[in-house]
Coordinates of N, CA and C in Angstrom, one line a residue:
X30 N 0.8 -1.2 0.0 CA 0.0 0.0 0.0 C 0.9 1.3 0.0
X31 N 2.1 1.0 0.5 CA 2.9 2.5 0.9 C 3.6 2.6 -0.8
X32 N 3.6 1.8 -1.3 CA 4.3 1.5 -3.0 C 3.8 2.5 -3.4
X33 N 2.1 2.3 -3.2 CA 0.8 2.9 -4.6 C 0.9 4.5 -3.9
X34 N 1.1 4.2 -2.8 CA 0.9 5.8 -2.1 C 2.0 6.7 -2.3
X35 N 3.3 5.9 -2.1 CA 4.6 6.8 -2.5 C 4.6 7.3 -4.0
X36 N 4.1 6.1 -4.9 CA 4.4 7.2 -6.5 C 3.2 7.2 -6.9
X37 N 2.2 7.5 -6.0 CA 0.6 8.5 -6.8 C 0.5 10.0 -6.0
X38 N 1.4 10.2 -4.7 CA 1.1 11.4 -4.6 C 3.0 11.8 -3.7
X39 N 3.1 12.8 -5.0 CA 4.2 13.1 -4.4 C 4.4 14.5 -3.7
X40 N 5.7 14.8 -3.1 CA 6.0 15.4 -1.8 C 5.1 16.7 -1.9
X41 N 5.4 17.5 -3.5 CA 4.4 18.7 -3.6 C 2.6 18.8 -2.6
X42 N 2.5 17.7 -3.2 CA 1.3 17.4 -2.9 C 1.0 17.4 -1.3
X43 N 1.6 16.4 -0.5 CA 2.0 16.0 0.5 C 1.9 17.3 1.3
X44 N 3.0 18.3 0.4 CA 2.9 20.0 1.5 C 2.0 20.5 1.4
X45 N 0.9 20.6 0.0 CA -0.7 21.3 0.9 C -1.2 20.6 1.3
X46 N -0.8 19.2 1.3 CA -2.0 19.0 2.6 C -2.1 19.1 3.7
X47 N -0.7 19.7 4.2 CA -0.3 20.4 5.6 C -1.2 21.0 6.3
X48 N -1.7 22.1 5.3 CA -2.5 23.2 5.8 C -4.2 22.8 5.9
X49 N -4.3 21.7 5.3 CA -5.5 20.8 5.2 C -5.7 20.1 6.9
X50 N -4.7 19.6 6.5 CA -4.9 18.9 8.3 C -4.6 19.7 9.6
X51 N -4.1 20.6 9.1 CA -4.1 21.6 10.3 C -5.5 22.0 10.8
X52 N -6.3 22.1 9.3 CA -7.6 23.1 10.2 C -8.6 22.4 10.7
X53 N -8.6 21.0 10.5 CA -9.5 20.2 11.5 C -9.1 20.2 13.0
X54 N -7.6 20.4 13.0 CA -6.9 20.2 14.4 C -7.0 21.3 15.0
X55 N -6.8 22.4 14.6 CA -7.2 23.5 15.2 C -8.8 23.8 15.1
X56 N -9.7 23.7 14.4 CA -11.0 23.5 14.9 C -11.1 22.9 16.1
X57 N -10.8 21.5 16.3 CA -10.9 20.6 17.6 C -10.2 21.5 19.3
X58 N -8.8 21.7 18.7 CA -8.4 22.2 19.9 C -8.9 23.7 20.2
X59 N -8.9 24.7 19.3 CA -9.5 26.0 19.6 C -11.3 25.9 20.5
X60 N -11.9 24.8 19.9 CA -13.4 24.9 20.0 C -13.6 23.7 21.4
X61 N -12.7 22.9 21.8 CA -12.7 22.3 23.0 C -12.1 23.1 24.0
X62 N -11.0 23.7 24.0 CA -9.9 24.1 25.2 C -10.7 24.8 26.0
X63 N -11.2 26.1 25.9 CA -11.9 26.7 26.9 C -12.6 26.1 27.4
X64 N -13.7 25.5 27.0 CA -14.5 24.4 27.7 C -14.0 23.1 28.9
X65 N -13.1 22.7 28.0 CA -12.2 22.0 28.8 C -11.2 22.3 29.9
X66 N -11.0 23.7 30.0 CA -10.2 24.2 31.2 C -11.4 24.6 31.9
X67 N -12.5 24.9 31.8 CA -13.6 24.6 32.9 C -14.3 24.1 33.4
X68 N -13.9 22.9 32.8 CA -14.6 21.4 33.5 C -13.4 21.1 34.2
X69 N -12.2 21.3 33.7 CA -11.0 20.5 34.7 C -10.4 21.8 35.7
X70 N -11.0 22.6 35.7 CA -10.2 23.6 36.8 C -9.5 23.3 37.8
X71 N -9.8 22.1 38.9 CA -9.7 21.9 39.9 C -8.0 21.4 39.5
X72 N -8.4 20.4 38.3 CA -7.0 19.7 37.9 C -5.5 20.4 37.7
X73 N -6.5 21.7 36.9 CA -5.7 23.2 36.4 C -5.1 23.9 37.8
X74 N -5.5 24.1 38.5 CA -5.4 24.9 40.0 C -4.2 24.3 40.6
X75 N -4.2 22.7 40.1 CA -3.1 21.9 41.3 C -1.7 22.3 40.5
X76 N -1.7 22.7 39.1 CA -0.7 22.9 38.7 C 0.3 23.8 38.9
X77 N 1.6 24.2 39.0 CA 2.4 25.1 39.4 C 2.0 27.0 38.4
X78 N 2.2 27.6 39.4 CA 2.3 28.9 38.7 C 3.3 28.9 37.3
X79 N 3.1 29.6 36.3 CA 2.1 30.4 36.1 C 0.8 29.8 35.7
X80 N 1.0 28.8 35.2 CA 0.0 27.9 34.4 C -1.3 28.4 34.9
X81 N -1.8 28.1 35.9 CA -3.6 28.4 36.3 C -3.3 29.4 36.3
X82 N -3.1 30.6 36.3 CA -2.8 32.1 36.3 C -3.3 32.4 34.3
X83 N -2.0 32.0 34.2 CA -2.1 32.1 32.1 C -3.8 30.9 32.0
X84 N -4.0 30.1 32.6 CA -5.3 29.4 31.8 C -6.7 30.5 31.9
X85 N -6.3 30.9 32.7 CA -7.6 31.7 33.9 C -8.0 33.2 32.8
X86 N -6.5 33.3 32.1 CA -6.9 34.7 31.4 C -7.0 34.4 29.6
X87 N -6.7 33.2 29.3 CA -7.3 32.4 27.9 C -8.4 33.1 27.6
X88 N -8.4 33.6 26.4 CA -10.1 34.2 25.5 C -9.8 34.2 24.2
X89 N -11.0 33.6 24.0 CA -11.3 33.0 22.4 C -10.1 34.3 21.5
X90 N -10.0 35.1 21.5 CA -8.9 36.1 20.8 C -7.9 35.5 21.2
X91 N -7.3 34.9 22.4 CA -6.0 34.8 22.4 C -5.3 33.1 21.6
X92 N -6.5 32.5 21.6 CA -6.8 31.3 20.6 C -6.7 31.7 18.9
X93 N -7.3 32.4 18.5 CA -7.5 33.1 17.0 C -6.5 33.5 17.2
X94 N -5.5 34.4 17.8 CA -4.1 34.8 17.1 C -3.1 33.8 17.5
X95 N -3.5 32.9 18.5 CA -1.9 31.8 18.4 C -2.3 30.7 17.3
X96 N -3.5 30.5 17.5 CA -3.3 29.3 15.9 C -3.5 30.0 14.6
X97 N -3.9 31.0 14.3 CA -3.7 31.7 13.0 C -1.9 31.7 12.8
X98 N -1.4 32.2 14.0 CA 0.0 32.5 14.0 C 0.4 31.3 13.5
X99 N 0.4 29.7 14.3 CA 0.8 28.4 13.8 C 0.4 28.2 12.5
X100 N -1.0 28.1 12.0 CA -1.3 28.1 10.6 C -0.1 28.6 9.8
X101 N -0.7 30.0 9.9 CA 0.3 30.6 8.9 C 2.0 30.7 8.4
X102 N 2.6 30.4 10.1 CA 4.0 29.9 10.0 C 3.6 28.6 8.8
X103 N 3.2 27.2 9.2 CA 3.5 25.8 9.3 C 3.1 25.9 7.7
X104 N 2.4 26.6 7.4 CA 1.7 26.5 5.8 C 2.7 27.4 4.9
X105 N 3.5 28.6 5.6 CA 4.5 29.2 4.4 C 5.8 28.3 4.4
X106 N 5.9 27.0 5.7 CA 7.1 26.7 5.8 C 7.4 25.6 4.7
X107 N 5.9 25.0 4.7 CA 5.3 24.4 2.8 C 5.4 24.7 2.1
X108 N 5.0 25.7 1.7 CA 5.1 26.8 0.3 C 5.9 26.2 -0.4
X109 N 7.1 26.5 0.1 CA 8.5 25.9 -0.9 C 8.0 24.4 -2.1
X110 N 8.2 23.7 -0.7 CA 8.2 22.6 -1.4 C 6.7 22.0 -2.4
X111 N 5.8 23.0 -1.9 CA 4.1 22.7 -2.4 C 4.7 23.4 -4.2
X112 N 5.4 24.3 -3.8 CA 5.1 25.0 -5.3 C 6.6 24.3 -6.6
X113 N 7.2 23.4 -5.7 CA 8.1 22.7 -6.5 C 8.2 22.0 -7.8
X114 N 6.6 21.6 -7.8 CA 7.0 20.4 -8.4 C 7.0 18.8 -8.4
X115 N 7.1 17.6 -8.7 CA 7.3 16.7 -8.3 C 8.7 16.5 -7.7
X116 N 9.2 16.5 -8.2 CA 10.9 16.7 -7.6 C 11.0 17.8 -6.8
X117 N 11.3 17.3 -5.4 CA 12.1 18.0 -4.4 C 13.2 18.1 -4.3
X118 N 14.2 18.9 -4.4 CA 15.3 18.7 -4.4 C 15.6 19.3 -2.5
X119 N 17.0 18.9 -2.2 CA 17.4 19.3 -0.9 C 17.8 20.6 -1.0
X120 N 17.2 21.3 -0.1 CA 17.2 23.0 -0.2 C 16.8 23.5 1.5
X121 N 16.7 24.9 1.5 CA 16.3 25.4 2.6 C 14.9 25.4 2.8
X122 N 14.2 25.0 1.8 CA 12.7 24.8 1.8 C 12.1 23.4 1.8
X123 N 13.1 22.5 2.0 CA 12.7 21.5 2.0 C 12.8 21.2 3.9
X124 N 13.9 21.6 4.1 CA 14.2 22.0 5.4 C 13.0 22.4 6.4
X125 N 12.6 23.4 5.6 CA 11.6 24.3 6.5 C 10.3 22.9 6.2
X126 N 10.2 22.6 5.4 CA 8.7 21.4 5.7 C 9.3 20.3 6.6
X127 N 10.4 20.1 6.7 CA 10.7 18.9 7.5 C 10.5 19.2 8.6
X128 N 10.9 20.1 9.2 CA 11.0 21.2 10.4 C 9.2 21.6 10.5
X129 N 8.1 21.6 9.8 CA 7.3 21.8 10.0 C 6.5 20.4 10.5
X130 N 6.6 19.0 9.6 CA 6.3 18.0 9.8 C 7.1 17.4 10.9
X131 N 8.3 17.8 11.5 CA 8.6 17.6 12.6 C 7.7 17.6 13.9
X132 N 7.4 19.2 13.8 CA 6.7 20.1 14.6 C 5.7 19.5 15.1
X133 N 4.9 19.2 13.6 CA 3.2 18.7 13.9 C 3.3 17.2 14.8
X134 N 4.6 16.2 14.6 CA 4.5 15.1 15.0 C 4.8 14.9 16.3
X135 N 6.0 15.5 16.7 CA 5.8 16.2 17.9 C 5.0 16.8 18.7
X136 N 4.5 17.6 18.2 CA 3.3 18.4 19.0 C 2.0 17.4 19.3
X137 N 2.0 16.7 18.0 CA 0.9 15.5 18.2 C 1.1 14.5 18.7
X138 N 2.6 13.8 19.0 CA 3.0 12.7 20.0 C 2.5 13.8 21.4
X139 N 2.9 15.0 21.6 CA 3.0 15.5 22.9 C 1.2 15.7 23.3
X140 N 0.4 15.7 22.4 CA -1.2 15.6 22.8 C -1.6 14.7 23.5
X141 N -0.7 13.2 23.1 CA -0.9 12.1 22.8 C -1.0 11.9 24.2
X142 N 0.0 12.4 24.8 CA 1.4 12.5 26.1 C 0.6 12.6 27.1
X143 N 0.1 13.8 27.0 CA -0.5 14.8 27.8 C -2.2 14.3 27.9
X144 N -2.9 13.7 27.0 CA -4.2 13.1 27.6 C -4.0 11.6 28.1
X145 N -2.7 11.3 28.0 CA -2.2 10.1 28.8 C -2.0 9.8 30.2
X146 N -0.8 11.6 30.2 CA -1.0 11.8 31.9 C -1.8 11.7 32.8
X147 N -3.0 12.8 31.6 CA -3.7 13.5 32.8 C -5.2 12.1 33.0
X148 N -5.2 11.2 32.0 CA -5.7 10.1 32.0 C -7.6 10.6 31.5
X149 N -7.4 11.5 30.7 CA -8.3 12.1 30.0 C -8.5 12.7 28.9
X150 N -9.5 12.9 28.0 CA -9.6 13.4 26.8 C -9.1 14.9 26.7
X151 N -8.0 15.4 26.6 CA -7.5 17.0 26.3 C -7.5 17.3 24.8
X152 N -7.9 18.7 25.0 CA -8.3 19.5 23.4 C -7.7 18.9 22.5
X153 N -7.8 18.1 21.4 CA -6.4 18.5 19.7 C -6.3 16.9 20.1
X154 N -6.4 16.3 20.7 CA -5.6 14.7 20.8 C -6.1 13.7 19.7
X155 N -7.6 13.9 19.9 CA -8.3 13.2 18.6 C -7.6 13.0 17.4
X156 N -7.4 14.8 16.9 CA -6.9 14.8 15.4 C -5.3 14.7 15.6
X157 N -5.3 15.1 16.7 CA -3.3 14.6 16.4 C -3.0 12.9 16.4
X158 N -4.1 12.1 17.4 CA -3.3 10.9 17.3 C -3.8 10.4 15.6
X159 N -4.8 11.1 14.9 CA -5.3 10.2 14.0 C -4.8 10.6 12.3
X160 N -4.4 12.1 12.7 CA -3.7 13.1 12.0 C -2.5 13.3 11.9
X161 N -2.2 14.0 12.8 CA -0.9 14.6 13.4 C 0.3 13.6 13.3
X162 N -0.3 13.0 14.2 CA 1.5 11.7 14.0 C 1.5 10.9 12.6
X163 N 0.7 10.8 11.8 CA 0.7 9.5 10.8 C 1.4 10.3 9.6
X164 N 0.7 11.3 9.7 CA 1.1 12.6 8.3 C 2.5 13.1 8.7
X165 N 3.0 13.8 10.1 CA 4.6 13.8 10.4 C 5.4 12.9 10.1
X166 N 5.1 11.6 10.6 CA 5.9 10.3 10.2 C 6.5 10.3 9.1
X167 N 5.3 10.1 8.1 CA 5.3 9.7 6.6 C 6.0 11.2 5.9
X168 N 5.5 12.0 6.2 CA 6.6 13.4 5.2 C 7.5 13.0 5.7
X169 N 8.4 13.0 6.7 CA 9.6 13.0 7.0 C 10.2 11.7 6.3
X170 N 9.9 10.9 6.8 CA 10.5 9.5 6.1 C 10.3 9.6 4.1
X171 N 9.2 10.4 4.1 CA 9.4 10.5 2.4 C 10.8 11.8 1.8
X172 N 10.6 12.4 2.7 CA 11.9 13.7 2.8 C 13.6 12.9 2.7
X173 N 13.7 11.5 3.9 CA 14.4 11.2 3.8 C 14.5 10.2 2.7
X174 N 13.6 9.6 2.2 CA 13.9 8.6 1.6 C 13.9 9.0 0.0
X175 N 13.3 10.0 -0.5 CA 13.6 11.1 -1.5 C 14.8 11.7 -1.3
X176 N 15.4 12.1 -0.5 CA 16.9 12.5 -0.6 C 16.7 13.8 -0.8
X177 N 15.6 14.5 0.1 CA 15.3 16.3 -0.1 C 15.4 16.6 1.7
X178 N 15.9 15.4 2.6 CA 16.4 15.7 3.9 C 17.6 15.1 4.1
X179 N 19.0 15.1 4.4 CA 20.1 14.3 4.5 C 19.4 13.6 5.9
X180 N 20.8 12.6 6.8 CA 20.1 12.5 8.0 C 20.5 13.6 9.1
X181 N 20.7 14.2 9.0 CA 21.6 15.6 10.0 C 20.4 16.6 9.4
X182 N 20.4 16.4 8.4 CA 18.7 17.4 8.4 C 17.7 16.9 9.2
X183 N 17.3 15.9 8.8 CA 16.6 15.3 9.6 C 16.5 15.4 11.8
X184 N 17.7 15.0 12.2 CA 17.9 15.8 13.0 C 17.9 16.8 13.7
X185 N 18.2 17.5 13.0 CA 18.3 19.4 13.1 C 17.0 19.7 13.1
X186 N 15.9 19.0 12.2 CA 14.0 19.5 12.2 C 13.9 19.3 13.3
X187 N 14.2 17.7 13.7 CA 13.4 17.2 15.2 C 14.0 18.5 15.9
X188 N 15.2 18.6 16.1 CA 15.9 19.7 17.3 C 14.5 21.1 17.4
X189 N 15.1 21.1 16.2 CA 14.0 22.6 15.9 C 12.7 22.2 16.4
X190 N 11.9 21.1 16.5 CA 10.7 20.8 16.2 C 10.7 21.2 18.3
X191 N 11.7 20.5 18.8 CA 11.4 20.4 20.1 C 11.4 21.9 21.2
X192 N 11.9 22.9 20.5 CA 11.6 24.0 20.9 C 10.5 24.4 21.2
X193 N 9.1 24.1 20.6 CA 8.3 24.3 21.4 C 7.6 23.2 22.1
X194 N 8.2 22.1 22.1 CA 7.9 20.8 22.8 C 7.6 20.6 24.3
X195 N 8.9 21.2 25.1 CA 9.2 21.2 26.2 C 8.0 21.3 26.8
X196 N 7.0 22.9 26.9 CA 6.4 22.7 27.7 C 4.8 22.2 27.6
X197 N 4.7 21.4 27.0 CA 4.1 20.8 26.4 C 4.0 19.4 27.2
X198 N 5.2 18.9 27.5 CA 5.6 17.9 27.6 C 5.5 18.3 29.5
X199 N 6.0 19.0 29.5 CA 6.0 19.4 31.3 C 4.7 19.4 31.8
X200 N 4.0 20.5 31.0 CA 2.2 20.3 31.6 C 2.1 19.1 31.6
X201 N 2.4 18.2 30.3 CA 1.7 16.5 30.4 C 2.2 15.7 31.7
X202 N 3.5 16.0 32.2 CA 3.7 15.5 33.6 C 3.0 16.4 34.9
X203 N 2.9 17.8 34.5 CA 2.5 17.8 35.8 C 0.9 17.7 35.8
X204 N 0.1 17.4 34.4 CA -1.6 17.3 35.3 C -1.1 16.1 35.4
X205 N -0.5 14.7 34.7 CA -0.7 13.7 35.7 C -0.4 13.3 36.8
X206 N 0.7 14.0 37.6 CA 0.6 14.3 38.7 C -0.6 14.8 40.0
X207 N -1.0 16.0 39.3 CA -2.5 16.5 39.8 C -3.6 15.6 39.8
X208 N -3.7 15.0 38.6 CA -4.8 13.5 38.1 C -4.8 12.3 39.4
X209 N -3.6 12.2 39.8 CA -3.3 11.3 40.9 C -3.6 12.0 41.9
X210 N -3.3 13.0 42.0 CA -3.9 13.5 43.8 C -5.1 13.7 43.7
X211 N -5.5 14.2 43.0 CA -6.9 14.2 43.1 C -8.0 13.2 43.3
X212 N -7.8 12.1 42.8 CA -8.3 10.6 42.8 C -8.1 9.8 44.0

């Protein structure tokens, strides 16, 4: 199946559909989160400063300009390679989608993480475990295996990817920490 899939749709292609699967994910997490930090408040509260402080001042605006911001970075960091062509060649724009497909798979193992800890459904997890990781995986490994990422590129995305990982990854330990006291 990965045969018929690798030479019927190549990497151009692959990059808009970046911005395709982005907007179901940010529908899910934008239009759950609020709601969901006020059903779990209690969970939120046990967490370390700043965190319940920053959750408590969340408004639908401050949502509309951080995922418009994500959008719009993760979809020009496409561009490149969307307007290529079939042939990708290794470049700085191939770079920047790897580093974007990094991002997403990351960010979506870290959804994964984080409704694991907290041992409950949290905003974006849906479309990341069903989205997010399957589509990062596969660009990257097609980047590599096209020869439009060396493996040191490859590395360097994840690096980059993990920059905004960290705290991501920390909330995910500390509500399940909170999950346990609470229970």
């Amino acid at each position: 199946m990965l045969d018929r899939l690798n030479g019927s749709l190549p990497l151009n292609r692959l990059a808009w559909g970046l911005a395709v699967l982005l907007v179901p994910h940010v529908l899910e997490e934008a239009g759950t989160l609020l709601p969901w930090l006020r059903r779990n408040r209690d969970a939120v509260q046990r967490l370390p400063a700043p965190v319940p402080q920053f959750a408590s001042r969340l408004s639908p605006w401050h949502l509309v300009a951080f995922y418009g911001a994500v959008v719009v970075w993760m979809t020009a960091a496409a561009v490149p390679v969307a307007r290529s062509g079939r042939e990708v060649a290794r470049s700085a724009g191939a770079f920047a989608f790897g580093a974007s497909a990094a991002t997403l798979l990351l960010g979506s193992a870290g959804h994964v993480v984080l409704s694991l800890a907290a041992r409950r459904y949290t905003p974006g997890v849906a479309t990341a475990a069903l989205t997010g990781i399957p589509y990062g995986a596969y660009v990257l490994w097609r980047l590599v295996r096209e020869r439009a990422l060396s493996g040191g590129q490859l590395a360097g995305a994840l690096l980059l990817a993990l920059l905004p990982d960290p705290p991501i990854h920390l909330t995910a330990l500390l509500l399940g920490r909170a999950a346990r006291r609470g229970s």
